[in-house]
XYZ file of C-alpha atoms in Angstrom:
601
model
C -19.192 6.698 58.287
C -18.312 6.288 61.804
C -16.986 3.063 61.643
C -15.016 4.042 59.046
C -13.812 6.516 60.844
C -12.894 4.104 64.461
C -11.487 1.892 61.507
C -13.043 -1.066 63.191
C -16.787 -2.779 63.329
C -19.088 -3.893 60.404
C -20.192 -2.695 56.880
C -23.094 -3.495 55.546
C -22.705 -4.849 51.989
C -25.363 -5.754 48.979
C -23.486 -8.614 48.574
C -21.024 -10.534 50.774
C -17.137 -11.087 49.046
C -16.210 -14.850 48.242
C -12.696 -13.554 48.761
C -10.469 -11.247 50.977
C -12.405 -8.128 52.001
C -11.107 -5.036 50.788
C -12.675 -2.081 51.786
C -11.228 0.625 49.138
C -12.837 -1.662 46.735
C -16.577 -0.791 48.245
C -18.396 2.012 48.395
C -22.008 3.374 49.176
C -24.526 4.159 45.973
C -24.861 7.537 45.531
C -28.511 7.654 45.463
C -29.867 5.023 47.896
C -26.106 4.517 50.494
C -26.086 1.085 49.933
C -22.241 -0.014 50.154
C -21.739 -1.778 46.978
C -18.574 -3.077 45.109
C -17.335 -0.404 43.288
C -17.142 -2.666 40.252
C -20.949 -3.253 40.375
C -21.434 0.284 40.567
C -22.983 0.999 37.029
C -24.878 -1.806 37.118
C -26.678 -1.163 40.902
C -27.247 2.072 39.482
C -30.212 0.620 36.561
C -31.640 -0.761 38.843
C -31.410 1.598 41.774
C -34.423 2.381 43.825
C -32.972 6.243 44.442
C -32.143 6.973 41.063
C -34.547 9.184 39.120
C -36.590 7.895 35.649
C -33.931 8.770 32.819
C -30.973 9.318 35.027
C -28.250 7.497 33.145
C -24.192 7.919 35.105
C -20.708 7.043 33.862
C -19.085 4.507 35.844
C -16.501 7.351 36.865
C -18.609 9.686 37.848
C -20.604 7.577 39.680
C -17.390 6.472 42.145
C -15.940 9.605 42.361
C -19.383 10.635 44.517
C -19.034 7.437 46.125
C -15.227 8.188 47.010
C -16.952 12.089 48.303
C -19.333 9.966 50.419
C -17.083 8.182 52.244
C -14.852 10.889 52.979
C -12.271 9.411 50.664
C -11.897 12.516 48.535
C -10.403 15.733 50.920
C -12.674 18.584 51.329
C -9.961 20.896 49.628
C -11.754 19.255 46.453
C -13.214 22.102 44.415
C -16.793 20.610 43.001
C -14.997 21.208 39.521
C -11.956 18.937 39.911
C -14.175 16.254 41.202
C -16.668 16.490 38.819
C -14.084 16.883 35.333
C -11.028 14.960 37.063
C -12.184 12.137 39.812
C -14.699 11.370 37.429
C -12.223 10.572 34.462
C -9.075 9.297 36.515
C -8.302 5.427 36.355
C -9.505 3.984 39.748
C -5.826 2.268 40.237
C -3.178 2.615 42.443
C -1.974 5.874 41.528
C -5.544 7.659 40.741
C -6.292 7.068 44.927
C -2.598 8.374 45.884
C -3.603 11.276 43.711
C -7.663 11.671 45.204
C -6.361 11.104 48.892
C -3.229 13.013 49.158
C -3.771 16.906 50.430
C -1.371 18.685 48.626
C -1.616 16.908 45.520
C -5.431 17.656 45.424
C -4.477 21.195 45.841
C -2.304 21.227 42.956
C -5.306 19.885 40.809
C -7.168 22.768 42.277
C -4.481 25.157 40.830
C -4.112 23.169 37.421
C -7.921 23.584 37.115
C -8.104 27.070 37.424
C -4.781 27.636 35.534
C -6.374 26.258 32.417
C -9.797 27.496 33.353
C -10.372 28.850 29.737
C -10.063 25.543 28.207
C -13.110 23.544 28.879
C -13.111 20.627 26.898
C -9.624 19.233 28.302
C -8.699 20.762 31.583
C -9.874 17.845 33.262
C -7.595 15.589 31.152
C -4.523 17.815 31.752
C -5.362 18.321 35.470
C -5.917 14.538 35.957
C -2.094 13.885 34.415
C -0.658 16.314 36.074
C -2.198 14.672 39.162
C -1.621 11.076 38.209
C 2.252 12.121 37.579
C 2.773 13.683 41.007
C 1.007 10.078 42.433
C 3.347 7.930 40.731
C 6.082 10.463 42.177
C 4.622 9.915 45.729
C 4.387 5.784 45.654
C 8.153 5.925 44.399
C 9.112 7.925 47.681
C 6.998 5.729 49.770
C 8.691 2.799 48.281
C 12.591 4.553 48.489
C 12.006 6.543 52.100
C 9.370 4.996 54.208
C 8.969 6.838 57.201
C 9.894 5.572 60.661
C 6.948 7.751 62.025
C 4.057 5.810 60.096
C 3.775 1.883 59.723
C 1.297 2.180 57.499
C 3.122 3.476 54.193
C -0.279 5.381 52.851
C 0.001 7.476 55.712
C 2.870 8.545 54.239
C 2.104 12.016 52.747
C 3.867 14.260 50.298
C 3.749 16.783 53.513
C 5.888 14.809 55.161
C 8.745 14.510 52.311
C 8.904 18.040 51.915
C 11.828 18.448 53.945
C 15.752 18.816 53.526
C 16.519 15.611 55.023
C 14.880 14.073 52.482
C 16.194 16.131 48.714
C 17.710 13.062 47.822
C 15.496 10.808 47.783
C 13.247 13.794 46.092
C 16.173 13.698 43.207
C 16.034 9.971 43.113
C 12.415 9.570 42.513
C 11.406 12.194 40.154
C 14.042 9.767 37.924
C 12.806 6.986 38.795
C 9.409 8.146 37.719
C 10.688 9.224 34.612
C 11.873 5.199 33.923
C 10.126 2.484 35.912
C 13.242 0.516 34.829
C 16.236 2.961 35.179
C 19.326 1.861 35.125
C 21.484 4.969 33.939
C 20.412 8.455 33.612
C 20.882 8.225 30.276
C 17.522 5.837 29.573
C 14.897 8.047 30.856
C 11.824 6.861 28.632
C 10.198 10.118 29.456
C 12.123 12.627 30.583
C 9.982 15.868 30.570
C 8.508 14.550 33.712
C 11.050 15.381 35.934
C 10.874 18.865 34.574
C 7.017 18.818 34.871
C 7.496 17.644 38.474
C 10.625 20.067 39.128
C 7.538 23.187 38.437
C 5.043 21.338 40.520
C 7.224 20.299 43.423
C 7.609 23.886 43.858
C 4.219 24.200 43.987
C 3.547 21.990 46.492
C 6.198 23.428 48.688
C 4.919 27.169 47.863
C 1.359 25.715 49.537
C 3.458 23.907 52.532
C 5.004 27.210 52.929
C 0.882 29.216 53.002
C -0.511 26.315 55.052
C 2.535 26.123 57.722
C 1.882 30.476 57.943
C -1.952 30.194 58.139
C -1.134 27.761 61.131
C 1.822 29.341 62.633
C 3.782 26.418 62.066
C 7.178 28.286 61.879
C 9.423 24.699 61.527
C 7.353 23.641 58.727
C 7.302 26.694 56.871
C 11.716 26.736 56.934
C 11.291 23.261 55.738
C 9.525 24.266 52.654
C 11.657 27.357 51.868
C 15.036 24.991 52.730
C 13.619 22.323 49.649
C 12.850 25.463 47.468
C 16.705 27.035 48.201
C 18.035 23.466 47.340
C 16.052 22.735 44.391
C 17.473 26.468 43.005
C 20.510 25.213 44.141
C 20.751 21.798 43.206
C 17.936 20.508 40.947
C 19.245 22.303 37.467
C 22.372 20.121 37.855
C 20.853 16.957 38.714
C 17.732 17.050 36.508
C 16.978 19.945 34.130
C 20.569 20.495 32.344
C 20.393 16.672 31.636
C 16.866 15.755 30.479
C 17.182 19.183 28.475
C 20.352 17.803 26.575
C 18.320 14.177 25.956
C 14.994 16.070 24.893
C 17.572 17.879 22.428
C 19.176 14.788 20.819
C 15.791 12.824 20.941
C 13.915 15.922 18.663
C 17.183 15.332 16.028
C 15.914 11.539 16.006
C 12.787 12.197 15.406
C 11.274 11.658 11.607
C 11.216 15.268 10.330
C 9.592 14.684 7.178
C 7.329 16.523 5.924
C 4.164 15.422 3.765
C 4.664 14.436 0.123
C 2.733 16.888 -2.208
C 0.861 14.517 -3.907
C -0.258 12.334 -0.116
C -1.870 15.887 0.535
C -3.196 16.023 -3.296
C -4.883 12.460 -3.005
C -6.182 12.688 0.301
C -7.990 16.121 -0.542
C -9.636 14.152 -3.464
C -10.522 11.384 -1.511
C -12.095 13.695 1.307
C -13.886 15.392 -1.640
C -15.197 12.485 -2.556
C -16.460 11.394 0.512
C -18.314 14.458 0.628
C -20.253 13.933 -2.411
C -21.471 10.935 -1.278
C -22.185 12.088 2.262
C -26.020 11.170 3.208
C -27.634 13.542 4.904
C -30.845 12.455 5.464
C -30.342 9.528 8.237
C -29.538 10.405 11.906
C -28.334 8.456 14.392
C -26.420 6.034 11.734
C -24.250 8.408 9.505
C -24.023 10.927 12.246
C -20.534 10.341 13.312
C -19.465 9.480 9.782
C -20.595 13.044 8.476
C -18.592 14.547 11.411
C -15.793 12.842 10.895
C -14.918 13.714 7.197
C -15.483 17.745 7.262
C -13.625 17.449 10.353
C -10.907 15.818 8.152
C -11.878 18.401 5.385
C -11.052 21.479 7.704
C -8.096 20.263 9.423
C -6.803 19.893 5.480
C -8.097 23.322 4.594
C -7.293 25.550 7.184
C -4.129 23.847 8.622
C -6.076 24.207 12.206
C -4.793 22.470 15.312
C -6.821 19.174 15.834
C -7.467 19.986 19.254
C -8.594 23.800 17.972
C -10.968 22.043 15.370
C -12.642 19.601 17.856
C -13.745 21.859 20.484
C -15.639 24.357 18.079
C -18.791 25.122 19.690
C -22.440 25.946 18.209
C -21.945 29.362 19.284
C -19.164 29.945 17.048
C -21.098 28.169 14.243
C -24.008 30.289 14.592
C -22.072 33.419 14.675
C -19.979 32.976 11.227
C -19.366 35.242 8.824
C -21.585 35.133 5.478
C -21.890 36.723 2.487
C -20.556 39.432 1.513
C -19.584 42.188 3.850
C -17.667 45.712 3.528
C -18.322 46.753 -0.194
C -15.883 49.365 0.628
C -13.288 46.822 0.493
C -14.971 44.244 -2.277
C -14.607 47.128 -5.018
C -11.295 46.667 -4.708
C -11.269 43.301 -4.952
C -10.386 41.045 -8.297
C -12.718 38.532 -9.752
C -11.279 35.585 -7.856
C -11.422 37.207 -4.622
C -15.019 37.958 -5.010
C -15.489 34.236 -6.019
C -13.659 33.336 -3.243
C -16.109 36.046 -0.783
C -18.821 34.162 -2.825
C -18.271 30.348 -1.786
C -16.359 30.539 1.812
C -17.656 31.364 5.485
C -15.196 31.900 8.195
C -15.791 31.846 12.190
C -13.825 32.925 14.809
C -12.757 29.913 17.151
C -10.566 29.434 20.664
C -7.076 29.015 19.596
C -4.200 28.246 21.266
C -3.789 30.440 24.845
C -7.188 31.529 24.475
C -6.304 33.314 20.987
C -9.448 33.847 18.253
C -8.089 32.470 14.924
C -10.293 31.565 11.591
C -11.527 28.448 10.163
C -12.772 28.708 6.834
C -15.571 26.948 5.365
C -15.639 26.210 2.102
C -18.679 25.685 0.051
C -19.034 22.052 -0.483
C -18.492 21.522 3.627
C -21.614 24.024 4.118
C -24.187 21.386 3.837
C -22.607 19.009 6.139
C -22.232 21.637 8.870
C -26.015 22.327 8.493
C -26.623 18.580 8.943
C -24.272 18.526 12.066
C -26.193 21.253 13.894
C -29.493 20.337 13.173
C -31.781 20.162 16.402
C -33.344 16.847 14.985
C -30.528 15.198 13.403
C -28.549 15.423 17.380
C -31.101 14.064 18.989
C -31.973 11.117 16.718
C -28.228 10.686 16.915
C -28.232 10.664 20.906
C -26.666 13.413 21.490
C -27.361 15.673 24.971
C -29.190 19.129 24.628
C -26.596 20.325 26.748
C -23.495 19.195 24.206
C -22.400 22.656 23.224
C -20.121 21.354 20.274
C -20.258 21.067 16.710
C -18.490 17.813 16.054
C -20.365 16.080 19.132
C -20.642 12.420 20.248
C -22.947 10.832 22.826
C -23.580 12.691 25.315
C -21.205 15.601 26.592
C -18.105 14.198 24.312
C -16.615 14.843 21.127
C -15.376 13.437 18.026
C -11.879 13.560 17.826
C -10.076 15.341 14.932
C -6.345 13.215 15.395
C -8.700 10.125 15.001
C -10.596 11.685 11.871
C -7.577 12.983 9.869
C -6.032 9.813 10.856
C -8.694 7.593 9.513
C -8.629 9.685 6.342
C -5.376 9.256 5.457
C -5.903 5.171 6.203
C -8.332 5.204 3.589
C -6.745 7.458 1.118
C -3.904 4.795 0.043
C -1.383 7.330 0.938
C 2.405 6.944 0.582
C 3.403 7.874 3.829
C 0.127 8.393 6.183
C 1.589 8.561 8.966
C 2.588 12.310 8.097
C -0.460 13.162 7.428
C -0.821 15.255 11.074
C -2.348 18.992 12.077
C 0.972 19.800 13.243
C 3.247 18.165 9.634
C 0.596 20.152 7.863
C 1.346 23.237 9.820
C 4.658 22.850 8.925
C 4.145 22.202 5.714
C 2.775 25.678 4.734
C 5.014 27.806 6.889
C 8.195 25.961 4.886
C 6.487 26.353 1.263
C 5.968 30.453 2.368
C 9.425 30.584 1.928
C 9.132 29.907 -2.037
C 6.698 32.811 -2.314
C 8.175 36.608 -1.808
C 5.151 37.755 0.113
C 5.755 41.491 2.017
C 5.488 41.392 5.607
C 1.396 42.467 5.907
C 1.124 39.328 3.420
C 3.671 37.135 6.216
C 1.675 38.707 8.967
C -1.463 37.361 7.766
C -0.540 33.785 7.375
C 0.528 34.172 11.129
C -3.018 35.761 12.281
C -4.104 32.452 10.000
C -2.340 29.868 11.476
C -2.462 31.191 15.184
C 1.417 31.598 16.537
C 4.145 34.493 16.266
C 7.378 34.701 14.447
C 9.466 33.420 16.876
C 6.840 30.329 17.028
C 6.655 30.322 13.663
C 10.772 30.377 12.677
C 11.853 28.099 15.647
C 9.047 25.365 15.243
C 7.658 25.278 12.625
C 8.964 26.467 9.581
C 11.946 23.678 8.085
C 14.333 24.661 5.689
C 13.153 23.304 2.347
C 15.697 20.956 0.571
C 14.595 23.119 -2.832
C 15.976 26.226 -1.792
C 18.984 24.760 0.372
C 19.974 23.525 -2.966
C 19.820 26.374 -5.356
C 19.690 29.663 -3.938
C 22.106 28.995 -0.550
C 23.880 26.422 -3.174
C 24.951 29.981 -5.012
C 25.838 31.721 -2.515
C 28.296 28.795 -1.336
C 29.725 28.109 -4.740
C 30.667 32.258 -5.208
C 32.601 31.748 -2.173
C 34.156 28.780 -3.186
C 35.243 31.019 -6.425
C 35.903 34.136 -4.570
C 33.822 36.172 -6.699
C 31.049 37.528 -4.056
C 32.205 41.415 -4.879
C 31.237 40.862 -8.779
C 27.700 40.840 -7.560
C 27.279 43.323 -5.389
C 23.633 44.659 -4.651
C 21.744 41.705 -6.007
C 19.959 39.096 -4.477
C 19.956 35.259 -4.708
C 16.990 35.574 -6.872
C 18.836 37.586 -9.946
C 22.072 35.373 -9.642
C 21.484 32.841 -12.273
C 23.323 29.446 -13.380
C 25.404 31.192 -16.486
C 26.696 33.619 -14.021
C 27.691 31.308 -11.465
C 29.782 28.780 -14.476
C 30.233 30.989 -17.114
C 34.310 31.772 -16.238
C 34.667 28.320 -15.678
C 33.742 27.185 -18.841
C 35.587 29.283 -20.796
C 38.559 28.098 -19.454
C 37.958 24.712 -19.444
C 35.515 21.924 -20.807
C 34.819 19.020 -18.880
C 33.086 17.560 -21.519
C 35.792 18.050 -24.548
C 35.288 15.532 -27.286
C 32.023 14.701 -26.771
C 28.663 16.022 -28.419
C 26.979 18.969 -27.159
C 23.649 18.460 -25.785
C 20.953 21.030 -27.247
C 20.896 23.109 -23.866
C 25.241 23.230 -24.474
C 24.634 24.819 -27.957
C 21.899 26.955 -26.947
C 24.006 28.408 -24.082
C 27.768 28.708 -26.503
C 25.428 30.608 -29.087
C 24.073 32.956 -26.643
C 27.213 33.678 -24.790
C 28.883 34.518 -28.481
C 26.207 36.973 -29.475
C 26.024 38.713 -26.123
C 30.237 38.733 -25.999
C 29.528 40.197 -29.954
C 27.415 42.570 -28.879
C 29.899 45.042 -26.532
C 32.933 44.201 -28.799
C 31.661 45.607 -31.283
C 29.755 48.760 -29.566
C 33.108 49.415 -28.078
C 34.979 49.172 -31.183
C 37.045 45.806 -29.619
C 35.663 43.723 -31.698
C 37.185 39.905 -30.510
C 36.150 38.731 -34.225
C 38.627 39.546 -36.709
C 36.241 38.527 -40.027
C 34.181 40.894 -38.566
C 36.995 43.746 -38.240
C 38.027 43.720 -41.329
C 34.715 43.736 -43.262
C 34.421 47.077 -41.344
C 31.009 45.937 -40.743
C 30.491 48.102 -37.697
C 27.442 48.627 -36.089
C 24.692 51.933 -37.026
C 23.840 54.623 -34.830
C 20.207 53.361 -34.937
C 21.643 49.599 -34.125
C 23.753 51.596 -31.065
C 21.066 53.226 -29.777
C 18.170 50.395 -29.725
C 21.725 48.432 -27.996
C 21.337 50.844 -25.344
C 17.844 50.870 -24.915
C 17.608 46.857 -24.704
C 20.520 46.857 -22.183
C 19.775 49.984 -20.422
C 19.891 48.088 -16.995
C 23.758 46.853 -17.902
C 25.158 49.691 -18.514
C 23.934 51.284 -15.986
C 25.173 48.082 -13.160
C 28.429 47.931 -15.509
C 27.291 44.496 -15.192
C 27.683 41.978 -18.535
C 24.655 40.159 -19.568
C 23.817 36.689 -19.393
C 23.240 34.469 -22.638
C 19.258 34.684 -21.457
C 19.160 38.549 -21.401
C 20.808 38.417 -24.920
C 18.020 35.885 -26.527
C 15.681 38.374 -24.684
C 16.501 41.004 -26.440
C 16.711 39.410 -29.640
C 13.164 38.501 -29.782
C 12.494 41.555 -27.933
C 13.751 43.260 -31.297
C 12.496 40.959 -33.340
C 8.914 41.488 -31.775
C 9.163 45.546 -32.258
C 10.850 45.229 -36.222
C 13.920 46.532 -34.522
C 17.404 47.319 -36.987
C 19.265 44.670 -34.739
C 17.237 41.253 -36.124
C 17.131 43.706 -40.199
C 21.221 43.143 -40.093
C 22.380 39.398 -41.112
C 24.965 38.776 -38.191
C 21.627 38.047 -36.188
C 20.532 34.849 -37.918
């Protein structure tokens, strides 16, 4: 270590290069210090004279405790970022920018703790976070290199911290957002620059700490000069734009959602699957059986794929069976208790560290018995240690994206490629919008699917092309007729075609001279006997045959009139040709004196 310190003398290596030496290519061996090319790592380590009987080491993990060796990783390293992030980061370029720079490791430091709830992918968010800022610092290298250092990975992100420099800051946050920019205008990603306009802040809220612990009072101004011109001059030059481009990219995006019958056959194909499911070999059909009632659930319960993956054996073991609260089951109907009958539930990590349910249907129970068996994970190489329910080798996971994914592959769907957590999601918010369900009904399909309403209205729920064109349609046509005061106090729902055309039609007839369809003569006839109907109770009569038969309606005929329309009269409203056949049968149904008289047949 000391001669890598004096950056001059020899190394001893396992095996001497054929080409040009490198040293950030070699490291020692965790176990027995021999410097060995970090390529060969993995396979020094089987045969490693330190290494203990059964001790088995991804290649990652394995260099990022070579890199800690060697002093190549900064103490400021907590033992958690190297162990969930060095271990996983791509040995490149970028990933030893990221491990070597201070204040870049102390933003992974932060970003681990900031998502210290969220076991199972911390590490991944914390290593792109880190691998981002990287790529940020070899583009300032490469646009500012500093007089100061001739060596340009001496060149630290502590050193571009400063005024002098915003402009270059401005220029590379773009030009990490488009390796090949040419205009503003074709960022290929532009969310990074806002996800390195938060973490540039950050860094220069720790330059700030660091320059007080050390009473470096230049530094410190330095810091709080970049924050007052990034407040200043970084919404301008960065966020108002790549806002305005996220916005017209989302309008380009396929907003689809999936066809009815995609999610129909896909459920029947899963079901199928499930029949045929062995569950009596291990190690083989393991991953198979996890994959398909992962699909299942994701289908079911409309769950996240990242919620459904990380499900845990605790939460297993603590579901919900049988029935409970017989308080509430008496008051249940028959299908409810079936339902009580043949589902579980368990609570699960959502979203923010929220508990939302995952239901388990009966013909998934056997499969989740399978998955958690003690025997069946270890036959199936899976790590005592593995806390999860859908686990792989080791301490990974089977991935629910790749499941549902591979279901809808083998489904011979139209359109597979909706056939996502987040399209399904959206798919049942949008069709709760055909259903009038009261707002403790709406607030448990929230609880359900794990958001709130302002989640849930801006993005998720679409507007479905069903109602757009029939109930909104009515509402724009009364305007376009000017007749929106003839309906006051009534909702979409109540407004119905006749209403809507029926003063049209009368005055004219599109389809004059030709032959009315059944529906046309099943309307006219209606209209007539509900337009007879008042005439005649109010002694108008528009019929003159009628008028001067002096066939006039009884007092019994009058009053069962006013009992079938009751609601009418009451609205002074006219009724449609369907409330008149209504009340026809309605009459004749009860032997009424309406359907006894012959002007009714």
């Amino acid at each position: 270590m000391k001669t890598i310190k004096r950056g001059r003398g020899e190394i001893l290596l396992e095996r001497r290069p054929t080409k040009d030496f490198n040293l950030s290519n070699y490291g020692p061996c965790p176990y027995c210090l021999l410097w060995v090319a970090k390529a060969l790592l993995k396979k020094h380590h089987k045969s490693c004279v330190g290494r203990d009987t059964g001790q088995n080491e991804t290649i990652g993990t394995l260099v990022t405790h070579s890199d800690s060796i060697s002093g190549r990783i900064q103490p400021i390293a907590s033992e958690r970022l190297i162990k969930e992030t060095f271990s996983i980061m791509n040995k490149d370029e970028i990933g030893k920018v990221a491990q070597s720079d201070t204040f870049i490791i102390q933003l992974g430091n932060q970003w681990m703790e900031k998502n210290i709830g969220n076991k199972l992918k911390r590490g991944v968010y914390t290593s792109q976070i880190m691998r981002l800022c990287g790529r940020f610092l070899l583009n300032m290298r490469k646009l500012k290199p500093l007089k100061d250092h001739a060596d340009l990975e001496k060149d630290a992100m502590w050193d571009y911290l400063k005024p002098m420099h915003f402009e270059y800051l401005v220029q590379a946050a773009l030009l990490t957002c488009s390796p090949k920019l040419d205009k503003e205008e074709n960022l290929s990603a532009p969310s990074n620059a806002l996800k390195l306009g938060h973490d540039l802040k950050r860094m220069c809220n720790g330059k700030i700490g660091l320059a007080i612990i050390h009473d470096d009072k230049k530094s410190r101004e330095q810091a709080a000069d970049v924050l007052q011109l990034m407040q200043v001059y970084w919404v301008t030059r960065i966020t108002k734009a790549v806002r305005v481009m996220l916005v017209a990219r989302r309008d380009d995006v396929d907003k689809r959602l999936p066809d009815p019958e995609d999610i129909r056959d896909i459920n029947r194909s899963l079901n199928a699957k499930i029949e045929a499911l062995d569950l009596q070999h291990g190690r083989s059909n393991y991953r198979h059986v996890a994959q398909v009632l992962q699909a299942k659930l994701v289908l079911y319960n409309r769950r996240r794929s990242e919620e459904l993956q990380a499900i845990t054996l605790r939460d297993y073991s603590r579901r919900s069976r049988g029935v409970a609260g017989k308080l509430l089951v008496r008051n249940c109907t028959a299908f409810e208790k079936k339902l009580l009958e043949n589902q579980e539930v368990m609570s699960i990590r959502g979203k923010h560290g929220r508990r939302v349910p995952v239901l388990i249907p009966k013909e998934v129970q056997p499969g989740l018995a399978y998955l958690t068996d003690t025997g069946v994970r270890t036959a199936a190489g899976i790590g005592e240690s593995n806390p999860y329910l859908f686990a792989s080798k080791k301490e990974s996971i089977v991935w629910a994206y790749d499941s549902l994914n591979k279901a809808g592959e083998e489904a011979s769907l139209k359109a597979p490629e909706l056939i996502t957590s987040t399209n399904l999601r959206k798919y049942m918010a949008t069709m709760t919008q055909v259903l009038d369900l009261k707002s403790n009904e709406f607030e448990w399909v929230l609880n359900h699917l794990g958001h709130t309403m302002d989640v849930h209205k801006l993005h998720y729920r679409a507007t479905s092309d069903i109602l757009e064109r029939t109930q909104n349609a009515k509402l724009l046509m009364l305007q376009y007729q000017g007749r929106i005061g003839e309906f006051q106090n009534q909702s979409l729902e109540e407004i119905q075609f006749e209403d809507v055309v029926q003063e049209d039609t009368e005055e004219t007839d599109p389809d004059e001279g030709q032959v009315d369809t059944e529906e046309d003569s099943y309307l006219e006839e209606a209209l007539d006997e509900s337009q007879t109907f008042f005439s005649e109770l109010e002694g108008k009569s528009r019929n003159p045959k009628a008028s001067e038969t002096g066939n006039n309606w009884s007092a019994d005929e009058e009053e069962e009139i006013k009992a079938l329309f009751k609601k009418f009269f009451d609205l002074k409203k006219r009724p449609t040709p369907a409330d008149c056949l209504k009340a026809k049968k309605r009459s004749k149904r009860e032997n009424g004196f309406i359907m006894k008289e012959r002007r009714m047949y």
